[in-house]
Coordinates of C-alpha atoms (C1' of nucleotides) in Angstrom, one line a residue:
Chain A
X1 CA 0.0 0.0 0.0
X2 CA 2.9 2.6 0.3
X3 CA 3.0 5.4 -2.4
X4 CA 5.9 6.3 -4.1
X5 CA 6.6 9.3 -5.9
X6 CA 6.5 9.8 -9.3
X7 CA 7.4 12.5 -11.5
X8 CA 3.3 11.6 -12.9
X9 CA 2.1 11.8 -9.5
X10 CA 3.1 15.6 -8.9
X11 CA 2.2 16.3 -12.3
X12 CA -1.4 15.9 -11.8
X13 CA -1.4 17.1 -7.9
X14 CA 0.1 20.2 -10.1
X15 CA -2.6 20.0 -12.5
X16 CA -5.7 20.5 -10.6
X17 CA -4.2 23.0 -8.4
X18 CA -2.5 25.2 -11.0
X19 CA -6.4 24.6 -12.8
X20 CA -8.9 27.5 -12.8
X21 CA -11.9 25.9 -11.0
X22 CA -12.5 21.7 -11.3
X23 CA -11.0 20.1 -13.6
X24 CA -12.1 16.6 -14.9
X25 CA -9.6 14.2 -15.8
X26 CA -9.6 14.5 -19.3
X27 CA -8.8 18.3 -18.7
X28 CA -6.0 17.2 -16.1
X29 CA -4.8 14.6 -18.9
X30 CA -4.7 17.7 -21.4
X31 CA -3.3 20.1 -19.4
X32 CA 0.0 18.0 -18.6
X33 CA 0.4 16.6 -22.0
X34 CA 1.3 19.9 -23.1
X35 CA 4.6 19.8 -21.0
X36 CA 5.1 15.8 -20.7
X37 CA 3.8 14.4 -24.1
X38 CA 4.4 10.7 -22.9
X39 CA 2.0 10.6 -20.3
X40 CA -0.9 8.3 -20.3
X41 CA -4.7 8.6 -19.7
X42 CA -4.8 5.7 -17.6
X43 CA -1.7 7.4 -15.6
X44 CA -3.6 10.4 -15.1
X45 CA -6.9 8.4 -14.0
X46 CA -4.9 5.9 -11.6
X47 CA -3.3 8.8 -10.0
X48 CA -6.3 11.0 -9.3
X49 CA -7.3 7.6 -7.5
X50 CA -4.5 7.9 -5.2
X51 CA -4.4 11.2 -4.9
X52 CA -8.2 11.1 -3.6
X53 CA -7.5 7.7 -1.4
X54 CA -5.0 9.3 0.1
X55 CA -6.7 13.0 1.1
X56 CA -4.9 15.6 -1.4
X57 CA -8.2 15.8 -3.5
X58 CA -11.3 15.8 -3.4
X59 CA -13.7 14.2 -6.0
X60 CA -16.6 16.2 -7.3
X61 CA -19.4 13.9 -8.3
X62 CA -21.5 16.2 -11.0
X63 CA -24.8 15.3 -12.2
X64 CA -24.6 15.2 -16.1
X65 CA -20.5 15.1 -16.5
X66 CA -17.5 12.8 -15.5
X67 CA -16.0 13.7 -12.3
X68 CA -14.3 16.8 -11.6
X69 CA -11.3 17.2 -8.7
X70 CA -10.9 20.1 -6.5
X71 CA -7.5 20.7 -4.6
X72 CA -9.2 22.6 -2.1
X73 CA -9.6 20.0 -0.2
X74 CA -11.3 22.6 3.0
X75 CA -14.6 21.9 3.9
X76 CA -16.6 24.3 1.4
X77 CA -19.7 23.8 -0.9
X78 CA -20.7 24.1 -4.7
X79 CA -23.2 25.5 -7.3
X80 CA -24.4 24.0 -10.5
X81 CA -25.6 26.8 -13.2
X82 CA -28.6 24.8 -14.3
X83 CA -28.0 27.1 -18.1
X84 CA -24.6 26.2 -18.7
X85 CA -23.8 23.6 -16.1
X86 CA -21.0 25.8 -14.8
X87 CA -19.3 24.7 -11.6
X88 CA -18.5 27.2 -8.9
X89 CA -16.9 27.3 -5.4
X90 CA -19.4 29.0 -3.5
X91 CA -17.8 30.6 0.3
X92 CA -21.0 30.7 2.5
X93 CA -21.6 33.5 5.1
X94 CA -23.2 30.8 7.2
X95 CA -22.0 27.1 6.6
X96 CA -24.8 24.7 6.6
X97 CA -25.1 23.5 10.1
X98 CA -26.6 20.0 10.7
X99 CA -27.9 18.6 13.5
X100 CA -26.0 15.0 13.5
X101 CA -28.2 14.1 16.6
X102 CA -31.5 14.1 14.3
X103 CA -32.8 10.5 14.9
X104 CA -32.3 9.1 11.2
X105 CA -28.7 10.7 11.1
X106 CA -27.5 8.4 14.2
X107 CA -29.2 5.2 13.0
X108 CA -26.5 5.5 10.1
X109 CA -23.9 6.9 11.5
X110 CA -24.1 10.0 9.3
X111 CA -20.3 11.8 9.9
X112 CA -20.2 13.9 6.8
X113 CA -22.6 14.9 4.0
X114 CA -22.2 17.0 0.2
X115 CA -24.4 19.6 -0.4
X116 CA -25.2 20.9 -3.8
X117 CA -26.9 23.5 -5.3
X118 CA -28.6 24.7 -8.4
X119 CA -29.1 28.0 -9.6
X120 CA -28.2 30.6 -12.2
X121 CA -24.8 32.3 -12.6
X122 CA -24.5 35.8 -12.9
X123 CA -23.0 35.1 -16.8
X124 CA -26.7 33.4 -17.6
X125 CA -28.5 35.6 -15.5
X126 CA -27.2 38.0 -17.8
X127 CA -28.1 36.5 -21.3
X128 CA -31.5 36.2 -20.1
X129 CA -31.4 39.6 -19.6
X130 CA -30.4 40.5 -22.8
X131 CA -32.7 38.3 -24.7
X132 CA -35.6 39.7 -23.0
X133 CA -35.0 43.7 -23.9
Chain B
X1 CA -43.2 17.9 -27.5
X2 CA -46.3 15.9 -26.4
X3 CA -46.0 13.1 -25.1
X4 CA -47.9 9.8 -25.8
X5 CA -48.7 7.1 -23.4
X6 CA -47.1 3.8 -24.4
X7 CA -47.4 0.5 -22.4
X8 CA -43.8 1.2 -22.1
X9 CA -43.7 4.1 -20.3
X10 CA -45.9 2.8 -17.6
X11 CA -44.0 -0.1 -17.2
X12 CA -40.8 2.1 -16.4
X13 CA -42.8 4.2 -13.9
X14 CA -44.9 1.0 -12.5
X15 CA -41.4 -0.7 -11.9
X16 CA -39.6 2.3 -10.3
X17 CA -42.4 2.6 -8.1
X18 CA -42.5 -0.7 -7.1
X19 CA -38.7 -1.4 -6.6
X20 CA -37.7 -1.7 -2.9
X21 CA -35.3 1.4 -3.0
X22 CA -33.6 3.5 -5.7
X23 CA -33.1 1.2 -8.7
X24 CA -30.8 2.3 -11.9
X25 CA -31.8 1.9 -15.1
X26 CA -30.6 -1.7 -15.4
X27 CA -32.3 -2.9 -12.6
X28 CA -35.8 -1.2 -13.7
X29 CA -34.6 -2.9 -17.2
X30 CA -34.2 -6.3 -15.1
X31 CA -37.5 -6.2 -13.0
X32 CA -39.7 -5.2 -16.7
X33 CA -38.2 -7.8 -18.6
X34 CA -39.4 -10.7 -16.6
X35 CA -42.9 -9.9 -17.8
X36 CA -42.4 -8.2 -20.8
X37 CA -39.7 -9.6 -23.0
X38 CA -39.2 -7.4 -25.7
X39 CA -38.5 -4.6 -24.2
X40 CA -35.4 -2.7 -25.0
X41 CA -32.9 -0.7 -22.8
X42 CA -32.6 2.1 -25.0
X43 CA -36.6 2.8 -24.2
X44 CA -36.0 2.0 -20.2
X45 CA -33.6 4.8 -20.5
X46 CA -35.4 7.2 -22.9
X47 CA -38.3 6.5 -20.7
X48 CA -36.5 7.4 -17.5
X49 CA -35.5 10.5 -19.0
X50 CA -38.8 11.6 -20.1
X51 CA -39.8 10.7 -16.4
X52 CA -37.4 13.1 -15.2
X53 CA -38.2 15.4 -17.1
X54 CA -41.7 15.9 -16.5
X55 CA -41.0 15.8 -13.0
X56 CA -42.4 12.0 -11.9
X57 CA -39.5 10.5 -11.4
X58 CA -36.1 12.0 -9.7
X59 CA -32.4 11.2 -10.7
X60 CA -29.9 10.5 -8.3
X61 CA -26.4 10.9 -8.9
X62 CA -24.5 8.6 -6.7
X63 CA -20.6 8.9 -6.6
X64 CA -19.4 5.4 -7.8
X65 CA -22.4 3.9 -9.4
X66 CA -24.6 4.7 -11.8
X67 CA -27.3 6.9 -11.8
X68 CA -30.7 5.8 -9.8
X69 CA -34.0 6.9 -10.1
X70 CA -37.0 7.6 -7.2
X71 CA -40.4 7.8 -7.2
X72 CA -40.5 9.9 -4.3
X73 CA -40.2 13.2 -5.7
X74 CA -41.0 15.4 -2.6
X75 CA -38.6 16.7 -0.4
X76 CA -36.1 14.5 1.4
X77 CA -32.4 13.2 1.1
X78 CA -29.9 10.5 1.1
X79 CA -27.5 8.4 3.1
X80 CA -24.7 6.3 1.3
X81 CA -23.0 3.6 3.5
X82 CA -19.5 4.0 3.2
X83 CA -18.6 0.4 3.4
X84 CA -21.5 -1.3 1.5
X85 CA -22.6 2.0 -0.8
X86 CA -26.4 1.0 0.7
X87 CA -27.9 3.9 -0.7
X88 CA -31.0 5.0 2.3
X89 CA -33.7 7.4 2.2
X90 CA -33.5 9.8 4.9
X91 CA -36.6 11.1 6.9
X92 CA -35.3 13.8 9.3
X93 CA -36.4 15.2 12.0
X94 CA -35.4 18.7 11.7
X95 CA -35.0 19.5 7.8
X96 CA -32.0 20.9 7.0
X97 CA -32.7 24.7 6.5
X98 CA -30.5 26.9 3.8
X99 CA -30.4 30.5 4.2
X100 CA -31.2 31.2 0.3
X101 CA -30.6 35.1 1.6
X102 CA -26.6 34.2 1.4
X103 CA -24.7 36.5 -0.6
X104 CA -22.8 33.5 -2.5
X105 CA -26.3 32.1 -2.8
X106 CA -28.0 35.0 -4.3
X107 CA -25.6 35.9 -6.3
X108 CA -25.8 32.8 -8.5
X109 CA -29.8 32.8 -7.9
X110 CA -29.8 29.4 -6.0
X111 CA -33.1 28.0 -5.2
X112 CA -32.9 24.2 -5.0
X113 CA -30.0 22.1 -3.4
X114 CA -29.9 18.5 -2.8
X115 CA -27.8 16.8 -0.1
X116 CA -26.2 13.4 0.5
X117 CA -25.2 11.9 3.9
X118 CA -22.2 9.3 4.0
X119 CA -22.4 6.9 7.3
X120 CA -22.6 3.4 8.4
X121 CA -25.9 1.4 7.7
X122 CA -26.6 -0.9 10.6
X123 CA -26.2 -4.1 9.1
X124 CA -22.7 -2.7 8.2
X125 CA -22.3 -1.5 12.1
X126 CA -23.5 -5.2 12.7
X127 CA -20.5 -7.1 10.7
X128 CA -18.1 -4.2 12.3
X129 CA -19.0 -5.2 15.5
X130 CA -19.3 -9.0 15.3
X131 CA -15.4 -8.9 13.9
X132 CA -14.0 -7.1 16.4
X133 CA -15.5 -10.3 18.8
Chain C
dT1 C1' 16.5 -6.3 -5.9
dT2 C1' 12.0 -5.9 -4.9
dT3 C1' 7.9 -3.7 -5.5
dT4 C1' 5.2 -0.2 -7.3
dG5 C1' 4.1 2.7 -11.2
dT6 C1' 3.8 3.5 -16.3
dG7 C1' 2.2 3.4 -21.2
dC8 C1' -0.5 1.1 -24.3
dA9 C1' -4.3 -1.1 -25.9
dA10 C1' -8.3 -3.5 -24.9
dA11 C1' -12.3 -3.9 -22.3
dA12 C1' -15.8 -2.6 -19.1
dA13 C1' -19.6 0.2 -17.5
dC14 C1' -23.0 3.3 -18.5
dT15 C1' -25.8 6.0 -21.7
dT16 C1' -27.3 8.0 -26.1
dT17 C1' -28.4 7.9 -31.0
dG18 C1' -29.7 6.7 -36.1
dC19 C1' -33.0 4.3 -38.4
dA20 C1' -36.9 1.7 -40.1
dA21 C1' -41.1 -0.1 -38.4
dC22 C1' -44.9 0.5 -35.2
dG23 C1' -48.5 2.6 -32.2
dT24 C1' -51.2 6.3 -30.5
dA25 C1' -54.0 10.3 -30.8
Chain D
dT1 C1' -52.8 10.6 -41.3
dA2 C1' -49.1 12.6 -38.6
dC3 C1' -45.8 12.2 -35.6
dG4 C1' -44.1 10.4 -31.2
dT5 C1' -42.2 5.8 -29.7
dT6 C1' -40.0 1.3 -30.1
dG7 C1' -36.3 -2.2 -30.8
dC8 C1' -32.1 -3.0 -32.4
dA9 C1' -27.5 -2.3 -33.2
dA10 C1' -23.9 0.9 -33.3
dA11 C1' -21.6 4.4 -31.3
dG12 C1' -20.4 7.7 -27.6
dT13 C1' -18.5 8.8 -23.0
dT14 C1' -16.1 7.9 -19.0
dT15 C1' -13.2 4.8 -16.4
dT16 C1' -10.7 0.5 -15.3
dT17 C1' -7.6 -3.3 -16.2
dG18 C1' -4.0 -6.8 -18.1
dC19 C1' 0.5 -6.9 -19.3
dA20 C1' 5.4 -6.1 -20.2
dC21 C1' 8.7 -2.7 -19.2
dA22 C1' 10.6 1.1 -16.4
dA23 C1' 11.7 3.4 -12.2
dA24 C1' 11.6 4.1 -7.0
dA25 C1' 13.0 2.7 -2.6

DNA sequence: TTTTGTGCAAAAACTTTGCAACGTA
DNA sequence: TACGTTGCAAAGTTTTTGCACAAAA
């Protein structure tokens, strides 16, 4: 079970942070072929594996697209444009707050939960705007 | 746009309703096909999505399997056991209340959010427990 | 030197689509 | 009749896996 490191390894740890927002792992996989031609697909999937086993990232399971990964790894929350299926970080003034006593949350042991949410981004908000004058 | 009624169509909806649970496509395929032979996957899923669409069946995306449907479209969430990947409606107590007045919230327009709980099932806390005897 | 990791290609898992025939309104 | 729906097979998308070789520890 111990990891080595591999020059493959950092490269995609490097990917999804250097990434603006979450990439999927064909956008990791394009990203570092740019600069390290030879890598693999399969590389770039087993590694995002490890790298999520192990705590470095976090997987993003998105309705209607593969999987993204986000390097922030920090307890935080995201927002699905339901227009143009954008993905966004979303910083809350006040963080969801659950009440892990609730009855059906200790019969399973509930210890963590996702949340996500489904709006309109401000770029769609806008179109609409536009189409309607 | 209008939609037809086809014994079909039923049958999806009749067998999602039915199924103990949250069944995917293939297993709403499985349970139809036992009494109807010929029919096909490709109208299980069209049906599904049509389902979905007109807002009598919901789709669940579940990280590491495929997608599931329920008939219970009102209100309510999700546990997934992290050990057997049981996938549980939740009844709680005290609903989870959002604060749709939060800046990051308003400023993409959010109005819907879904949640999903990861815990232990019981049966899982069962086995646990009768191996550490 | 002993694993573990890599690249490649093939396969697996899941879902959609093109098309001719069919069924519903 | 008109057009939405079906079954089938093929293709699309996303992810995993088998294997021989390469690279870490």
């Amino acid at each position: 079970m111990g990891r080595r490191n591999t020059i493959q390894k950092q490269l995609v740890l490097d990917a999804v942070n250097k990434f603006m927002g979450h990439p999927s792992a064909e956008e990791v996989y394009n990203s570092i072929v740019e600069s390290y031609p030879d890598i693999s697909k399969a590389t770039v999937y087993r590694n995002l594996n490890h790298l999520v086993d192990s705590g470095q990232l976090l997987r993003l399971t998105v309705p209607g697209s593969a999987d993204k990964y986000d390097a922030t790894v920090s307890n935080h929350c995201h927002a699905l444009c339901k227009y143009c299926d954008k993905f966004i970080d979303l910083e809350l003034e006040n963080p969801v707050v659950i009440d892990f006593n609730d009855k059906a949350l200790k019969e399973n042991m509930v210890d963590d939960f996702v949340i996500l949410f489904t709006g309109i981004c401000p770029d769609c908000m806008e179109q609409k705007r536009k189409i309607k004058d």
